[in-house]
Amino acid sequence: MYQKNKKEREKIEKLYADFSKLLPPNQDEKFSMVDLQRLAKEIGVKEPAAYNVSARQNVTSNGSNNFTGVFYYSFNQSWQMTYEQLKKILSHQKKYTPLYSINSIVITNNSDKKEQLDVSFEIRFYGFVDDLAEKRQWFDFNIPTAKPDLFK
């Protein structure tokens, strides 16, 4: 019986792991900031100057709590980008991990640079409360300093 259901269990475990990557159980402010920086680099825009993150919010639908366990952290951002970068950030939502959404978007022409747009939006990075899911791993960053051999 064990061997008979082994492939089925492995498939379910892989789907569960993929879901945990899409909606990490330990998504927090620091992971959200890193995700925002990584997204900006992938899109090709200048890194955000401000990181005003909101407190953790639970996802609700029309006042009801249909999405028990789903939460998000949001940032209000203003980026200068081209039309192609705007399309990329909007289409990138489908395949980016963790899951994010763009809300309350305002697009205006940049008066200084005609090929640039001034885009203001709220971006939300989502997570899911699950004590059994694999946690996201924090890694050490290689942050360059202004001076080489700082401690010599």
PDB file of C-alpha atoms in Angstrom:
ATOM      1  CA  MET A   1       0.000   0.000   0.000  1.00  0.00           C
ATOM      2  CA  TYR A   2       2.861   2.375   0.847  1.00  0.00           C
ATOM      3  CA  GLN A   3       4.585   1.881  -2.501  1.00  0.00           C
ATOM      4  CA  LYS A   4       1.284   2.126  -4.364  1.00  0.00           C
ATOM      5  CA  ASN A   5       0.637   5.656  -3.074  1.00  0.00           C
ATOM      6  CA  LYS A   6       4.258   6.785  -3.019  1.00  0.00           C
ATOM      7  CA  LYS A   7       4.120   8.706  -6.330  1.00  0.00           C
ATOM      8  CA  GLU A   8       0.854  10.349  -5.335  1.00  0.00           C
ATOM      9  CA  ARG A   9       2.330  11.473  -1.994  1.00  0.00           C
ATOM     10  CA  GLU A  10       5.489  12.779  -3.662  1.00  0.00           C
ATOM     11  CA  LYS A  11       3.368  14.803  -6.087  1.00  0.00           C
ATOM     12  CA  ILE A  12       1.355  16.274  -3.208  1.00  0.00           C
ATOM     13  CA  GLU A  13       4.545  17.070  -1.258  1.00  0.00           C
ATOM     14  CA  LYS A  14       5.981  18.895  -4.283  1.00  0.00           C
ATOM     15  CA  LEU A  15       2.773  20.915  -4.729  1.00  0.00           C
ATOM     16  CA  TYR A  16       2.811  21.727  -1.010  1.00  0.00           C
ATOM     17  CA  ALA A  17       6.445  22.899  -1.224  1.00  0.00           C
ATOM     18  CA  ASP A  18       5.626  25.038  -4.289  1.00  0.00           C
ATOM     19  CA  PHE A  19       2.672  26.568  -2.436  1.00  0.00           C
ATOM     20  CA  SER A  20       4.944  27.330   0.547  1.00  0.00           C
ATOM     21  CA  LYS A  21       7.338  29.178  -1.777  1.00  0.00           C
ATOM     22  CA  LEU A  22       4.480  31.135  -3.318  1.00  0.00           C
ATOM     23  CA  LEU A  23       2.938  32.039   0.071  1.00  0.00           C
ATOM     24  CA  PRO A  24       5.745  31.659   2.631  1.00  0.00           C
ATOM     25  CA  PRO A  25       4.653  31.060   6.231  1.00  0.00           C
ATOM     26  CA  ASN A  26       7.322  33.345   7.674  1.00  0.00           C
ATOM     27  CA  GLN A  27       6.952  36.311   5.295  1.00  0.00           C
ATOM     28  CA  ASP A  28       7.755  39.428   7.299  1.00  0.00           C
ATOM     29  CA  GLU A  29       9.050  42.998   6.913  1.00  0.00           C
ATOM     30  CA  LYS A  30      12.655  42.031   6.209  1.00  0.00           C
ATOM     31  CA  PHE A  31      11.730  39.416   3.599  1.00  0.00           C
ATOM     32  CA  SER A  32       9.299  41.893   2.025  1.00  0.00           C
ATOM     33  CA  MET A  33      12.031  44.557   1.749  1.00  0.00           C
ATOM     34  CA  VAL A  34      14.434  42.070   0.168  1.00  0.00           C
ATOM     35  CA  ASP A  35      11.697  40.929  -2.226  1.00  0.00           C
ATOM     36  CA  LEU A  36      11.020  44.536  -3.210  1.00  0.00           C
ATOM     37  CA  GLN A  37      14.729  45.158  -3.867  1.00  0.00           C
ATOM     38  CA  ARG A  38      15.023  41.939  -5.886  1.00  0.00           C
ATOM     39  CA  LEU A  39      11.923  42.818  -7.915  1.00  0.00           C
ATOM     40  CA  ALA A  40      13.279  46.301  -8.681  1.00  0.00           C
ATOM     41  CA  LYS A  41      16.559  44.768  -9.915  1.00  0.00           C
ATOM     42  CA  GLU A  42      14.748  42.200 -12.069  1.00  0.00           C
ATOM     43  CA  ILE A  43      12.534  44.887 -13.605  1.00  0.00           C
ATOM     44  CA  GLY A  44      15.534  47.162 -14.140  1.00  0.00           C
ATOM     45  CA  VAL A  45      14.467  50.202 -12.137  1.00  0.00           C
ATOM     46  CA  LYS A  46      16.456  52.115  -9.557  1.00  0.00           C
ATOM     47  CA  GLU A  47      16.174  50.606  -6.095  1.00  0.00           C
ATOM     48  CA  PRO A  48      13.438  52.121  -3.961  1.00  0.00           C
ATOM     49  CA  ALA A  49      14.501  55.072  -1.851  1.00  0.00           C
ATOM     50  CA  ALA A  50      11.929  54.497   0.886  1.00  0.00           C
ATOM     51  CA  TYR A  51      10.739  51.358   2.619  1.00  0.00           C
ATOM     52  CA  ASN A  52       7.636  52.390   4.514  1.00  0.00           C
ATOM     53  CA  VAL A  53       6.105  49.003   5.181  1.00  0.00           C
ATOM     54  CA  SER A  54       2.687  48.655   6.737  1.00  0.00           C
ATOM     55  CA  ALA A  55       2.005  46.309   9.599  1.00  0.00           C
ATOM     56  CA  ARG A  56       0.901  42.792   8.756  1.00  0.00           C
ATOM     57  CA  GLN A  57      -2.656  42.771   7.398  1.00  0.00           C
ATOM     58  CA  ASN A  58      -4.984  39.790   7.054  1.00  0.00           C
ATOM     59  CA  VAL A  59      -6.665  39.296   3.691  1.00  0.00           C
ATOM     60  CA  THR A  60     -10.449  39.599   3.736  1.00  0.00           C
ATOM     61  CA  SER A  61     -13.075  39.569   1.008  1.00  0.00           C
ATOM     62  CA  ASN A  62     -15.923  42.094   1.251  1.00  0.00           C
ATOM     63  CA  GLY A  63     -15.661  42.228   5.026  1.00  0.00           C
ATOM     64  CA  SER A  64     -15.775  38.469   5.502  1.00  0.00           C
ATOM     65  CA  ASN A  65     -12.784  36.358   6.431  1.00  0.00           C
ATOM     66  CA  ASN A  66     -12.827  33.979   3.436  1.00  0.00           C
ATOM     67  CA  PHE A  67      -9.045  33.757   3.253  1.00  0.00           C
ATOM     68  CA  THR A  68      -8.208  32.474   6.716  1.00  0.00           C
ATOM     69  CA  GLY A  69      -4.446  32.450   7.216  1.00  0.00           C
ATOM     70  CA  VAL A  70      -3.499  34.650   4.245  1.00  0.00           C
ATOM     71  CA  PHE A  71      -1.740  37.916   5.130  1.00  0.00           C
ATOM     72  CA  TYR A  72       0.358  40.596   3.429  1.00  0.00           C
ATOM     73  CA  TYR A  73       2.838  43.407   3.978  1.00  0.00           C
ATOM     74  CA  SER A  74       2.440  46.457   1.765  1.00  0.00           C
ATOM     75  CA  PHE A  75       4.672  49.277   0.544  1.00  0.00           C
ATOM     76  CA  ASN A  76       3.675  52.535  -1.138  1.00  0.00           C
ATOM     77  CA  GLN A  77       6.199  53.181  -3.894  1.00  0.00           C
ATOM     78  CA  SER A  78       6.960  55.820  -6.540  1.00  0.00           C
ATOM     79  CA  TRP A  79       9.214  54.620  -9.336  1.00  0.00           C
ATOM     80  CA  GLN A  80      10.383  56.123 -12.607  1.00  0.00           C
ATOM     81  CA  MET A  81      10.178  53.487 -15.310  1.00  0.00           C
ATOM     82  CA  THR A  82       9.593  52.959 -18.989  1.00  0.00           C
ATOM     83  CA  TYR A  83       6.388  51.568 -20.432  1.00  0.00           C
ATOM     84  CA  GLU A  84       8.155  48.220 -21.011  1.00  0.00           C
ATOM     85  CA  GLN A  85       9.248  48.053 -17.347  1.00  0.00           C
ATOM     86  CA  LEU A  86       5.673  48.805 -16.281  1.00  0.00           C
ATOM     87  CA  LYS A  87       4.380  45.948 -18.434  1.00  0.00           C
ATOM     88  CA  LYS A  88       7.083  43.695 -16.996  1.00  0.00           C
ATOM     89  CA  ILE A  89       6.220  44.421 -13.349  1.00  0.00           C
ATOM     90  CA  LEU A  90       2.524  43.810 -14.026  1.00  0.00           C
ATOM     91  CA  SER A  91       3.059  40.565 -15.954  1.00  0.00           C
ATOM     92  CA  HIS A  92       5.785  39.387 -13.551  1.00  0.00           C
ATOM     93  CA  GLN A  93       3.156  38.843 -10.839  1.00  0.00           C
ATOM     94  CA  LYS A  94       2.171  35.481 -12.333  1.00  0.00           C
ATOM     95  CA  LYS A  95       5.551  33.813 -11.869  1.00  0.00           C
ATOM     96  CA  TYR A  96       7.270  35.697  -9.044  1.00  0.00           C
ATOM     97  CA  THR A  97       7.772  34.073  -5.666  1.00  0.00           C
ATOM     98  CA  PRO A  98       6.535  35.138  -3.204  1.00  0.00           C
ATOM     99  CA  LEU A  99       3.185  36.198  -4.543  1.00  0.00           C
ATOM    100  CA  TYR A 100       2.692  39.967  -4.869  1.00  0.00           C
ATOM    101  CA  SER A 101       0.046  42.288  -6.206  1.00  0.00           C
ATOM    102  CA  ILE A 102       0.074  45.856  -7.487  1.00  0.00           C
ATOM    103  CA  ASN A 103      -2.794  48.026  -6.204  1.00  0.00           C
ATOM    104  CA  SER A 104      -3.826  51.681  -6.439  1.00  0.00           C
ATOM    105  CA  ILE A 105      -1.624  52.469  -9.427  1.00  0.00           C
ATOM    106  CA  VAL A 106      -1.221  56.066 -10.670  1.00  0.00           C
ATOM    107  CA  ILE A 107       0.688  56.683 -13.915  1.00  0.00           C
ATOM    108  CA  THR A 108       1.815  60.124 -15.095  1.00  0.00           C
ATOM    109  CA  ASN A 109       4.207  61.313 -17.794  1.00  0.00           C
ATOM    110  CA  ASN A 110       7.598  62.422 -16.598  1.00  0.00           C
ATOM    111  CA  SER A 111       8.014  66.057 -17.618  1.00  0.00           C
ATOM    112  CA  ASP A 112      11.846  65.815 -17.686  1.00  0.00           C
ATOM    113  CA  LYS A 113      12.292  62.533 -19.540  1.00  0.00           C
ATOM    114  CA  LYS A 114       9.704  61.833 -22.216  1.00  0.00           C
ATOM    115  CA  GLU A 115      10.397  58.080 -22.365  1.00  0.00           C
ATOM    116  CA  GLN A 116       9.946  57.719 -18.584  1.00  0.00           C
ATOM    117  CA  LEU A 117       6.738  57.354 -16.597  1.00  0.00           C
ATOM    118  CA  ASP A 118       6.228  58.319 -12.965  1.00  0.00           C
ATOM    119  CA  VAL A 119       4.393  55.367 -11.438  1.00  0.00           C
ATOM    120  CA  SER A 120       3.019  55.377  -7.893  1.00  0.00           C
ATOM    121  CA  PHE A 121       1.489  52.204  -6.508  1.00  0.00           C
ATOM    122  CA  GLU A 122       0.933  50.007  -3.503  1.00  0.00           C
ATOM    123  CA  ILE A 123       2.672  46.645  -3.660  1.00  0.00           C
ATOM    124  CA  ARG A 124       1.685  43.760  -1.389  1.00  0.00           C
ATOM    125  CA  PHE A 125       3.759  40.674  -0.609  1.00  0.00           C
ATOM    126  CA  TYR A 126       1.663  37.754   0.614  1.00  0.00           C
ATOM    127  CA  GLY A 127       2.204  34.946   3.102  1.00  0.00           C
ATOM    128  CA  PHE A 128       0.182  32.143   4.643  1.00  0.00           C
ATOM    129  CA  VAL A 129       0.047  30.981   8.254  1.00  0.00           C
ATOM    130  CA  ASP A 130       1.100  27.329   8.248  1.00  0.00           C
ATOM    131  CA  ASP A 131       3.167  25.827  11.059  1.00  0.00           C
ATOM    132  CA  LEU A 132       3.948  22.688   9.040  1.00  0.00           C
ATOM    133  CA  ALA A 133       5.234  24.427   5.900  1.00  0.00           C
ATOM    134  CA  GLU A 134       8.911  24.830   5.154  1.00  0.00           C
ATOM    135  CA  LYS A 135      10.136  28.240   6.297  1.00  0.00           C
ATOM    136  CA  ARG A 136      11.955  30.641   4.018  1.00  0.00           C
ATOM    137  CA  GLN A 137      15.662  30.730   4.737  1.00  0.00           C
ATOM    138  CA  TRP A 138      17.426  33.969   5.535  1.00  0.00           C
ATOM    139  CA  PHE A 139      20.826  34.265   3.868  1.00  0.00           C
ATOM    140  CA  ASP A 140      23.796  36.499   4.545  1.00  0.00           C
ATOM    141  CA  PHE A 141      24.030  39.490   2.281  1.00  0.00           C
ATOM    142  CA  ASN A 142      27.167  40.658   0.611  1.00  0.00           C
ATOM    143  CA  ILE A 143      26.701  44.359   1.263  1.00  0.00           C
ATOM    144  CA  PRO A 144      29.494  46.437  -0.286  1.00  0.00           C
ATOM    145  CA  THR A 145      31.012  49.163   1.850  1.00  0.00           C
ATOM    146  CA  ALA A 146      32.365  52.489   0.660  1.00  0.00           C
ATOM    147  CA  LYS A 147      35.850  51.653   1.883  1.00  0.00           C
ATOM    148  CA  PRO A 148      37.708  48.400   1.148  1.00  0.00           C
ATOM    149  CA  ASP A 149      39.260  46.617   4.146  1.00  0.00           C
ATOM    150  CA  LEU A 150      37.131  48.606   6.550  1.00  0.00           C
ATOM    151  CA  PHE A 151      38.654  47.051   9.685  1.00  0.00           C
ATOM    152  CA  LYS A 152      42.349  47.391   8.821  1.00  0.00           C
TER     153      LYS A 152
END
